[in-house]
Short mmCIF file of C-alpha atoms and ligand atoms in Angstrom, two decimals:
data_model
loop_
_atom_site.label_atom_id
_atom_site.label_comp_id
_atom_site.label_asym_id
_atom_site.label_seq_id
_atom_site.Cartn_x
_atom_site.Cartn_y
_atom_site.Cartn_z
CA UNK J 7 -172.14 149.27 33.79
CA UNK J 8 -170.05 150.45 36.45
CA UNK J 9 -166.84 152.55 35.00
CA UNK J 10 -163.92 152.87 37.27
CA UNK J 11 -162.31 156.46 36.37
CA UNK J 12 -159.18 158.57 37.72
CA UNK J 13 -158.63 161.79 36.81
CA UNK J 14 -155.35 163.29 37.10
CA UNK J 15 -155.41 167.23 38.11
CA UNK J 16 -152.70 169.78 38.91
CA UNK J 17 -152.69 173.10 41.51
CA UNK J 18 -150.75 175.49 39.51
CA UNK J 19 -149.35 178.58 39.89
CA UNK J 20 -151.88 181.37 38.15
CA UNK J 21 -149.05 182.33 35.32
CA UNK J 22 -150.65 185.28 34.94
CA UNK J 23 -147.99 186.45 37.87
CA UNK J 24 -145.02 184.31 37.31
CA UNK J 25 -141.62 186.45 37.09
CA UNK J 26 -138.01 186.02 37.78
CA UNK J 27 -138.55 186.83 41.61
CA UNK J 28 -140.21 183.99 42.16
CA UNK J 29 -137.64 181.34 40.72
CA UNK J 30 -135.51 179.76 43.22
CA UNK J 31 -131.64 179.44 42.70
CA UNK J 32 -131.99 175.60 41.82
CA UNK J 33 -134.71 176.63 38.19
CA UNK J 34 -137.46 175.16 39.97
CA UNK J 35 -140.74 177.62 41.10
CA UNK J 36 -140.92 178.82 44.03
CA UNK J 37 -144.84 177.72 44.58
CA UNK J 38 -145.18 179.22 47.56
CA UNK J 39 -145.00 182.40 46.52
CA UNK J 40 -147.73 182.43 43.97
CA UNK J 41 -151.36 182.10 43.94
CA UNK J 42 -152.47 179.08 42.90
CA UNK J 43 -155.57 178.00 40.60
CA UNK J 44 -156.76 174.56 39.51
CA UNK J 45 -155.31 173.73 36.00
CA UNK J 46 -157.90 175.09 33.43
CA UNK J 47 -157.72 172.37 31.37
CA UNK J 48 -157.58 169.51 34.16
CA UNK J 49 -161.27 171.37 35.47
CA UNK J 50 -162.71 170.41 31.80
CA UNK J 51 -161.10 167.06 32.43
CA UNK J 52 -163.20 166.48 35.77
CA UNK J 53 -165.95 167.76 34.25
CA UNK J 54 -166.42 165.35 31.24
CA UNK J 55 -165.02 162.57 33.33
CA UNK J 56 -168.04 163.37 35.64
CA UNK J 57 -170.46 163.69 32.63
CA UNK J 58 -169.58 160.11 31.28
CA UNK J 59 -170.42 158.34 34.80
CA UNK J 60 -173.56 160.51 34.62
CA UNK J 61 -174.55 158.99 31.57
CA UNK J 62 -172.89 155.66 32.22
CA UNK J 63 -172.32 154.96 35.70
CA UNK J 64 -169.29 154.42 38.25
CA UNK J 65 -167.37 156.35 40.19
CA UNK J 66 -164.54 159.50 39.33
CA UNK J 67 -161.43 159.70 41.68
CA UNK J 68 -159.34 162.78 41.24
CA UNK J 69 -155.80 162.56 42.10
CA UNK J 70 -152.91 165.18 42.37
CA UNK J 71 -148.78 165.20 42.93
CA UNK J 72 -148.12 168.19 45.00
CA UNK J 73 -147.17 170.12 48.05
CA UNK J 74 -149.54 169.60 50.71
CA UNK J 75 -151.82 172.78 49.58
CA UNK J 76 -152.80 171.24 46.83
CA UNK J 77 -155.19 169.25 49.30
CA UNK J 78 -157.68 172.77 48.80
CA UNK J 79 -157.37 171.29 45.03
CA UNK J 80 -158.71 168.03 45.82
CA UNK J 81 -161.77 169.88 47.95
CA UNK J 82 -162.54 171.77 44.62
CA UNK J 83 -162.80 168.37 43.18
CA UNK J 84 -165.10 166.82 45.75
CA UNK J 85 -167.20 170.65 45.66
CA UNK J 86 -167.46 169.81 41.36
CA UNK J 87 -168.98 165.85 42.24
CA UNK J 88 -165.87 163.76 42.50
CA UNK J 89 -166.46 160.42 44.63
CA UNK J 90 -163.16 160.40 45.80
CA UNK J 91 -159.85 161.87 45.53
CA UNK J 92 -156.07 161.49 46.90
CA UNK J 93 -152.86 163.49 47.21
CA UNK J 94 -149.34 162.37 46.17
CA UNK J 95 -147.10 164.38 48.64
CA UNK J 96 -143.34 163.90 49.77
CA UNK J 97 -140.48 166.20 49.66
CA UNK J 98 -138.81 163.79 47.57
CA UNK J 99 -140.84 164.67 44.46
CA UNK J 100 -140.43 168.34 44.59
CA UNK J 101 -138.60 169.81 41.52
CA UNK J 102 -139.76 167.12 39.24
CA UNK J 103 -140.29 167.02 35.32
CA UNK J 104 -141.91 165.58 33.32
CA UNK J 105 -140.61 161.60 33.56
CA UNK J 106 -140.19 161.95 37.44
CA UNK J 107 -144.07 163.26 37.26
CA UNK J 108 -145.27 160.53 34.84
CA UNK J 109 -143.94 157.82 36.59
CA UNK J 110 -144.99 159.00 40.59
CA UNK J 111 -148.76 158.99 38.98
CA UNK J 112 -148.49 155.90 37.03
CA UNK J 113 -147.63 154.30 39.93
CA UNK J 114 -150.08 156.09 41.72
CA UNK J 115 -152.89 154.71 39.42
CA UNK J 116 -151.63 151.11 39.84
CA UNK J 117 -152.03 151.29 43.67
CA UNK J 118 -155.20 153.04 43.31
CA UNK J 119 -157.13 150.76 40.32
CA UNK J 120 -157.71 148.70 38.41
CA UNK J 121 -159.31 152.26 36.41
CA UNK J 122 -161.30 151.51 33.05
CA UNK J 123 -160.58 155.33 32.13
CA UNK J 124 -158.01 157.59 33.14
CA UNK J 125 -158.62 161.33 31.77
CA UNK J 126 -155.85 164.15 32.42
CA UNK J 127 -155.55 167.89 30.91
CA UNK J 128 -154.06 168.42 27.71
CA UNK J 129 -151.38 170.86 29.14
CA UNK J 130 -150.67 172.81 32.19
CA UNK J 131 -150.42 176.61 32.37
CA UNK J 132 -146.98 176.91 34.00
CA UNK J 133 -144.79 174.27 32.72
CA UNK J 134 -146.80 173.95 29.17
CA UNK J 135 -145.29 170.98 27.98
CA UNK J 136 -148.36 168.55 27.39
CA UNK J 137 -146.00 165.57 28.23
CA UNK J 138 -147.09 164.12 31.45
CA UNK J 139 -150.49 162.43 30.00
CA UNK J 140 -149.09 160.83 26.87
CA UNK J 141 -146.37 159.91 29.31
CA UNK J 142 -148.26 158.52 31.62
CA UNK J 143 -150.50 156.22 29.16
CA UNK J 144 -146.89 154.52 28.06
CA UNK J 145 -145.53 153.98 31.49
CA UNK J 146 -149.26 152.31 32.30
CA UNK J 147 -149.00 150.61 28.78
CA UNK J 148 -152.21 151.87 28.22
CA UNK J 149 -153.45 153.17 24.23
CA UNK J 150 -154.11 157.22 24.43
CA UNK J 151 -156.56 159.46 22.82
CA UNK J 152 -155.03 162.85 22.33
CA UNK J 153 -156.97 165.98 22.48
CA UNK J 154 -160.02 164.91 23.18
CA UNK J 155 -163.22 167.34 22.51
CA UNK J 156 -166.14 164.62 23.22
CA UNK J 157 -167.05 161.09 24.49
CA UNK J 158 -169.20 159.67 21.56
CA UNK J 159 -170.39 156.33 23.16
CA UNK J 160 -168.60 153.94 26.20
CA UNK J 161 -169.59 150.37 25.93
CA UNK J 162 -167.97 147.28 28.52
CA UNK J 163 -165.30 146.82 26.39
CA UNK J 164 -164.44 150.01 24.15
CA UNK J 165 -164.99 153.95 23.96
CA UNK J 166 -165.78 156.06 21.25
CA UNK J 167 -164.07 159.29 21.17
CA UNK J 168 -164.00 162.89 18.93
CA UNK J 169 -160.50 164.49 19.06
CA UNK J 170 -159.09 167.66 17.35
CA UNK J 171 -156.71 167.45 14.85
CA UNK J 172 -155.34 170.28 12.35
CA UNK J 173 -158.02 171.42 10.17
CA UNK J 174 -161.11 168.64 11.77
CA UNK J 175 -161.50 166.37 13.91
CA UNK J 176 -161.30 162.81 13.86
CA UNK J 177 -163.60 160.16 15.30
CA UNK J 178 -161.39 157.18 17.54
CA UNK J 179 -162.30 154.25 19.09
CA UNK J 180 -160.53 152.72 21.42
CA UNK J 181 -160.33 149.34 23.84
CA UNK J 182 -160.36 149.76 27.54
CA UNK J 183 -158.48 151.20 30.05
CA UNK J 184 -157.42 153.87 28.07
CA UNK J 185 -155.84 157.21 29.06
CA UNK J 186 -157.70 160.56 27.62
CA UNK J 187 -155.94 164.11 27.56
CA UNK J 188 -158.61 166.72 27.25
CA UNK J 189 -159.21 169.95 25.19
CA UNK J 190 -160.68 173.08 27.67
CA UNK J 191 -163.22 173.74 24.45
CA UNK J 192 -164.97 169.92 25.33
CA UNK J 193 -167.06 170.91 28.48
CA UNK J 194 -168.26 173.99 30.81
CA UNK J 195 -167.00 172.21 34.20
CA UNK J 196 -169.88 172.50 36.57
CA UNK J 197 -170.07 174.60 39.36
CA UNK J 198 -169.46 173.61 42.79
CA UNK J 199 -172.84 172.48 44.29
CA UNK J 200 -173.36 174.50 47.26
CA UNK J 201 -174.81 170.98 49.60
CA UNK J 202 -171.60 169.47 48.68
CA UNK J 203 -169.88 172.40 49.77
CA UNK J 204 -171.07 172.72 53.03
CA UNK J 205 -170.54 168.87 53.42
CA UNK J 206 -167.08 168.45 52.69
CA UNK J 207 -165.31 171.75 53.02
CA UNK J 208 -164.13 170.34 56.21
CA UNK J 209 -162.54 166.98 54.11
CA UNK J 210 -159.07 166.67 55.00
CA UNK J 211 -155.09 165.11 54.23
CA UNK J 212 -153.27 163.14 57.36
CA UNK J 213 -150.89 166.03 56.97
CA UNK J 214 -153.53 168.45 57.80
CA UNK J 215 -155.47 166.80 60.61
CA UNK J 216 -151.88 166.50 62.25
CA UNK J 217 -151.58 170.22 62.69
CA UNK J 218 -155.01 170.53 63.91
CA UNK J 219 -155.00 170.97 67.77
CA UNK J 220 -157.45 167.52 68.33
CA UNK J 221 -154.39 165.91 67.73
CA UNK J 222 -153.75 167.09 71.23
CA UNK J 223 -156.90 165.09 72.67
CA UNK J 224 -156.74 162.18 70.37
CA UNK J 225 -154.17 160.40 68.84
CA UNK J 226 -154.05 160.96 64.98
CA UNK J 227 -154.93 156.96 63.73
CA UNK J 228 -158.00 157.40 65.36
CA UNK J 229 -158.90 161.01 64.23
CA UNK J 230 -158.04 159.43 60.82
CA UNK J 231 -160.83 156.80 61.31
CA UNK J 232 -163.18 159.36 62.39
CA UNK J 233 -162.75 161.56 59.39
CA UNK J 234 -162.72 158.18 57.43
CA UNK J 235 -166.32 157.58 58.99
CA UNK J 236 -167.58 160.65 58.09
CA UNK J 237 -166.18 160.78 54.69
CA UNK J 238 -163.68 163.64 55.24
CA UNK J 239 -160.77 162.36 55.11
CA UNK J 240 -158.34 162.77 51.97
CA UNK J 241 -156.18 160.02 50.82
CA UNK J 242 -152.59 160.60 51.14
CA UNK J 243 -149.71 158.83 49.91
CA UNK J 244 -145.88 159.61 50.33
CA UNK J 245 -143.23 157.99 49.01
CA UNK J 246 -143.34 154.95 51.44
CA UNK J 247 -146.72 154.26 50.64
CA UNK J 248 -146.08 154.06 47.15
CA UNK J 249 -142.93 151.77 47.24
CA UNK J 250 -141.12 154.13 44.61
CA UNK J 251 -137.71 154.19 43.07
CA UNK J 252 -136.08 157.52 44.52
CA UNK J 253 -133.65 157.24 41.62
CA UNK J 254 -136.73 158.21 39.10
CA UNK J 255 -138.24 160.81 41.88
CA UNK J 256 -138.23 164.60 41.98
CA UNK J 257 -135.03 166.59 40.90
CA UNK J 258 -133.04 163.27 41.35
CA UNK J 259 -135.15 161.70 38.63
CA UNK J 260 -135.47 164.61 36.18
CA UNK J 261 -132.98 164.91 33.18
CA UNK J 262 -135.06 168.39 32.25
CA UNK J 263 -133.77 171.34 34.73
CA UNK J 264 -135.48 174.70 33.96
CA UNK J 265 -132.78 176.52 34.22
CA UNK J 266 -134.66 180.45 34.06
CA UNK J 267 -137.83 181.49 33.43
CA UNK J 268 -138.97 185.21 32.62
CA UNK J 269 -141.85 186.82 31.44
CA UNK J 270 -140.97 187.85 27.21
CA UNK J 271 -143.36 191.23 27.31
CA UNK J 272 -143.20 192.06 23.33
CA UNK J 273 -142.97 195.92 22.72
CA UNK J 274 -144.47 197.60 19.96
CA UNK J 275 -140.36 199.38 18.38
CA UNK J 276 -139.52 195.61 17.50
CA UNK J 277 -142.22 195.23 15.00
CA UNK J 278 -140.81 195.49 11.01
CA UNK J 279 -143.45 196.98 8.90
CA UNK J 280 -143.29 195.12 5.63
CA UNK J 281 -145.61 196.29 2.20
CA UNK J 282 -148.53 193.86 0.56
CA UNK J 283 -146.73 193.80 -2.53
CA UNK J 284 -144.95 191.02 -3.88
CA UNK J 285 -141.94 193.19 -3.37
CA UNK J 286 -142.93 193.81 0.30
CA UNK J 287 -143.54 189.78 0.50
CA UNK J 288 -140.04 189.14 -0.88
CA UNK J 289 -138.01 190.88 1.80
CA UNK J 290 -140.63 189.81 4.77
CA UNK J 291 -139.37 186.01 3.74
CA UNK J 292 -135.58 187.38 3.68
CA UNK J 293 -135.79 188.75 6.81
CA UNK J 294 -137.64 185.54 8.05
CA UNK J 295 -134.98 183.39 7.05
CA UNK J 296 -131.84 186.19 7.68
CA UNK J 297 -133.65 185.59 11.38
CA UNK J 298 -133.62 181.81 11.43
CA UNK J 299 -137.70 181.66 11.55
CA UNK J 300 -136.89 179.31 9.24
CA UNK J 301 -135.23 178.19 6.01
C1 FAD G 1 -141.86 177.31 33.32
C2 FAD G 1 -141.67 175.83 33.45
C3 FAD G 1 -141.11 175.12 32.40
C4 FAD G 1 -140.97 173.73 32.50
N1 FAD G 1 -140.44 173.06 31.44
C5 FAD G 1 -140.33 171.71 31.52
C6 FAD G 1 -139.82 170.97 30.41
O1 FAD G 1 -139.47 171.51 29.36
N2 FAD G 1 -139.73 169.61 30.53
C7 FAD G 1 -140.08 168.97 31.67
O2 FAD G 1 -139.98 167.76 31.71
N3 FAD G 1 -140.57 169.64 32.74
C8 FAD G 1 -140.69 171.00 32.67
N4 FAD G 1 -141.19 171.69 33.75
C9 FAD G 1 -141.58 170.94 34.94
C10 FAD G 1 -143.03 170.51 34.75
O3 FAD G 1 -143.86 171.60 34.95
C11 FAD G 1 -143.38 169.49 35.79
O4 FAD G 1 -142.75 168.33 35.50
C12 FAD G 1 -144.87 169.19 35.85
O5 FAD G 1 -145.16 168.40 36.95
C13 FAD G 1 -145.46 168.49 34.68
O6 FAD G 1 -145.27 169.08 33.48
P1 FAD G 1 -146.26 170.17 32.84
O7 FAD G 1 -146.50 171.22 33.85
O8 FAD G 1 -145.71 170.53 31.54
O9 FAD G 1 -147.62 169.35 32.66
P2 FAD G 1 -148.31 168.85 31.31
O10 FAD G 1 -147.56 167.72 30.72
O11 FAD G 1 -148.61 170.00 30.40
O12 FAD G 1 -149.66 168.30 32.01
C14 FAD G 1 -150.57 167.57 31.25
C15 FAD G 1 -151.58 166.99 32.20
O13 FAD G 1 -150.96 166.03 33.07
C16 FAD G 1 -151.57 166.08 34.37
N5 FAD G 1 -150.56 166.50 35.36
C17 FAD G 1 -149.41 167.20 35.17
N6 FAD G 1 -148.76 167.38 36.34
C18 FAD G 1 -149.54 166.79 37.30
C19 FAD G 1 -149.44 166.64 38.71
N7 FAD G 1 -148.40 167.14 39.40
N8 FAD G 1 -150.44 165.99 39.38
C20 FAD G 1 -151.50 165.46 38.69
N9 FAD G 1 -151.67 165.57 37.34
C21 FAD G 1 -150.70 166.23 36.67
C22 FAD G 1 -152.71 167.11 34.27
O14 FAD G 1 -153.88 166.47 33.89
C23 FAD G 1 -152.21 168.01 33.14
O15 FAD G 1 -153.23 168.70 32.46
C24 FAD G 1 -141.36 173.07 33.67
C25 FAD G 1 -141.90 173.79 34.75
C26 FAD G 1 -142.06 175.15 34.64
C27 FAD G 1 -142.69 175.89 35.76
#
C-alpha cells in the first residue's frame, strides 16, 4: 500500500528566551528577534510519520505557515527523510491565531492531497495552545486521534492507534484520512542522515532563489525548473496560490490578540509554608480558596 501523508510542522521561537523586549506594539512576536528551533513536538511528529511509511509505504510531505526562514525548517525536514515539503508564506498571514492558522493549512492540505494521514504536534512551545491540529481535522472534516503515543497497525481502509489519556492509555481505531496530533514521548526523531545532507542543503523557496545573484544571468522561471530538476527546489505558496479568504487570514482573521506576554519567574518569599497536620491541611485549603485556586 502506498500511504499519502502530510505532516504539519512549525519554526518557533526557542521560548527559552522570550521576554517583553521582544513583543511588538501590536501583541504579536517579534520572530525576528529570536532564535528559532523546530517545534519539539512537530520533530516526533515527522519522525513517526516517517516510521509508518517505513513499515507501510508512501510518501511524507512536511508543510509549514511561516516567514520565509522557516524554509531552513523545511531543509531539517528533508535532512530527517521527508519526500517532500512546502512553505505557506505571505505577509497577509502574519499575526495569526489559532482559526486564521487552522484554516491557511487546511486549505493548504486540500491543494496539496488527497492525504490518507495528516499528523501534526500536540502543542507548540511559544503559543501553547494545542488548538491548531484539532482545528484543523474539523475544518478538513476529518475524525482526530488526540495525543497519540503509537501507530498499532494501518490497513487500506483504517488505522489503529495508542493515545494517552489521564491515568492509561486507550487503544483507537479509526477510518481514513484521519488527522493525528502527537505526544514528544512516542518516538526519538532520527537524526539527519549526513548523504541527505550534503544533497539537499542547497534545496530552496522561489523567495530565496530570487535573492540569489543567478537571478542576474537567468531569469527566475527557469532557475525554478532547474532546481525543480534537480530536486532542490521548495514548494511555495502565497496567498494567490492558495485562493484564500483574506477576511479569515492573519491578524484580520484572528478574534484571539495576545495582548502581552512576560516571562512569570516564581521567587522563593512567595511560598506559604503550611504543617502536615490536619490542622496545617485545613488552612492550606482556606488559603486555596481565600486565593480563588478554587472553590
Ligand atoms: C505567547 C503566545 C500566546 C498565544 N496565545 C494564543 C491563544 O491563546 N489563542 C490563539 O488562537 N493564538 C494564540 N497565539 C498565536 C498562536 O501561537 C498562533 O496562532 C500559532 O500559529 C498557532 O497556535 P499555537 O502556537 O498554539 O500552536 P498549537 O495549536 O499548540 O500547535 C499544534 C500543532 O499544530 C501545528 N502547527 C501550529 N502552527 C503551525 C504553523 N504555523 N505551520 C504548520 N503547522 C503548525 C504543529 O504541528 C503544532 O504542533 C499565541 C502566540 C504566542 C506567541
Amino acid at each position: 500500500m502506498n500511504f499519502n501523508t502530510v505532516v504539519m510542522v512549525k519554526q518557533v521561537p526557542d521560548t527559552s528566551n522570550i521576554s517583553g523586549e521582544v513583543m511588538k506594539p501590536d501583541g504579536t512576536v517579534n520572530r525576528a528577534k529570536l532564535p528559532t528551533i523546530f517545534n519539539p513536538d512537530d520533530k516526533v511528529a515527522l519522525e513517526l510519520a516517517l516510521q509508518v511509511r517505513d513499515r507501510f509505504g508512501g510518501k511524507v510531505t512536511a508543510v509549514t505557515m511561516g516567514p520565509p526562514k522557516a524554509a531552513e525548517l523545511l531543509r531539517d525536514c528533508l535532512y530527517m527523510g521527508a519526500d517532500d515539503v512546502c512553505l505557506i508564506t505571505d505577509r497577509k498571514f502574519g499575526g495569526a491565531d489559532t482559526l486564521a492558522t487552522s484554516y491557511i493549512l487546511s486549505e493548504t492540505i486540500q491543494k496539496l492531497g488527497p492525504f490518507d494521514l495528516v499528523f501534526a504536534g500536540r502543542q507548540a512551545i511559544d503559543g501553547d495552545t494545542a488548538q491548531v491540529g484539532p482545528q484543523t481535522a474539523e475544518k478538513l472534516g476529518l475524525p482526530q486521534i488526540t495525543y497519540a503515543e503509537e501507530v498499532i497497525d494501518l490497513k487500506e481502509d483504517k488505522i489503529v492507534v495508542k493515545r494517552r489519556i489521564d491515568g492509561g492509555y486507550e487503544i483507537l481505531e479509526s477510518s481514513l484520512p484521519v488527522l493525528i496530533t502527537v505526544l514528544q514521548e512516542a518516538a526519538t526523531p532520527r537524526p539527519f542522515k549526513a548523504t541527505r545532507l550534503m544533497a539537499l542543503k542547497n534545496a530552496r523557496t522561489r523567495l530565496e532563489l530570487e535573492k540569489m545573484p543567478e537571478t542576474a544571468a537567468k531569469p527566475l522561471d527557469e532557475l525554478i525548473s532547474d532546481y525543480k530538476n534537480k530536486g532542490l527546489y521548495i514548494q511555495t505558496l502565497s496567498r494567490e496560490d492558495l485562493g484564500v479568504d483574506l477576511e479569515r487570514c492573519g491578524i484580520q482573521g484572528s478574534p484571539t490578540k495576545v495582548h502581552k506576554v512576560e516571562s512569570v519567574v516564581l521567587t522563593g518569599e512567595e511560598h506559604k509554608q503550611f504543617p502536615a497536620t490536619r490542622e496545617g491541611i485545613g488552612e492550606l485549603l482556606d488559603s486555596l480558596i481565600e486565593e480563588h485556586f478554587f472553590g
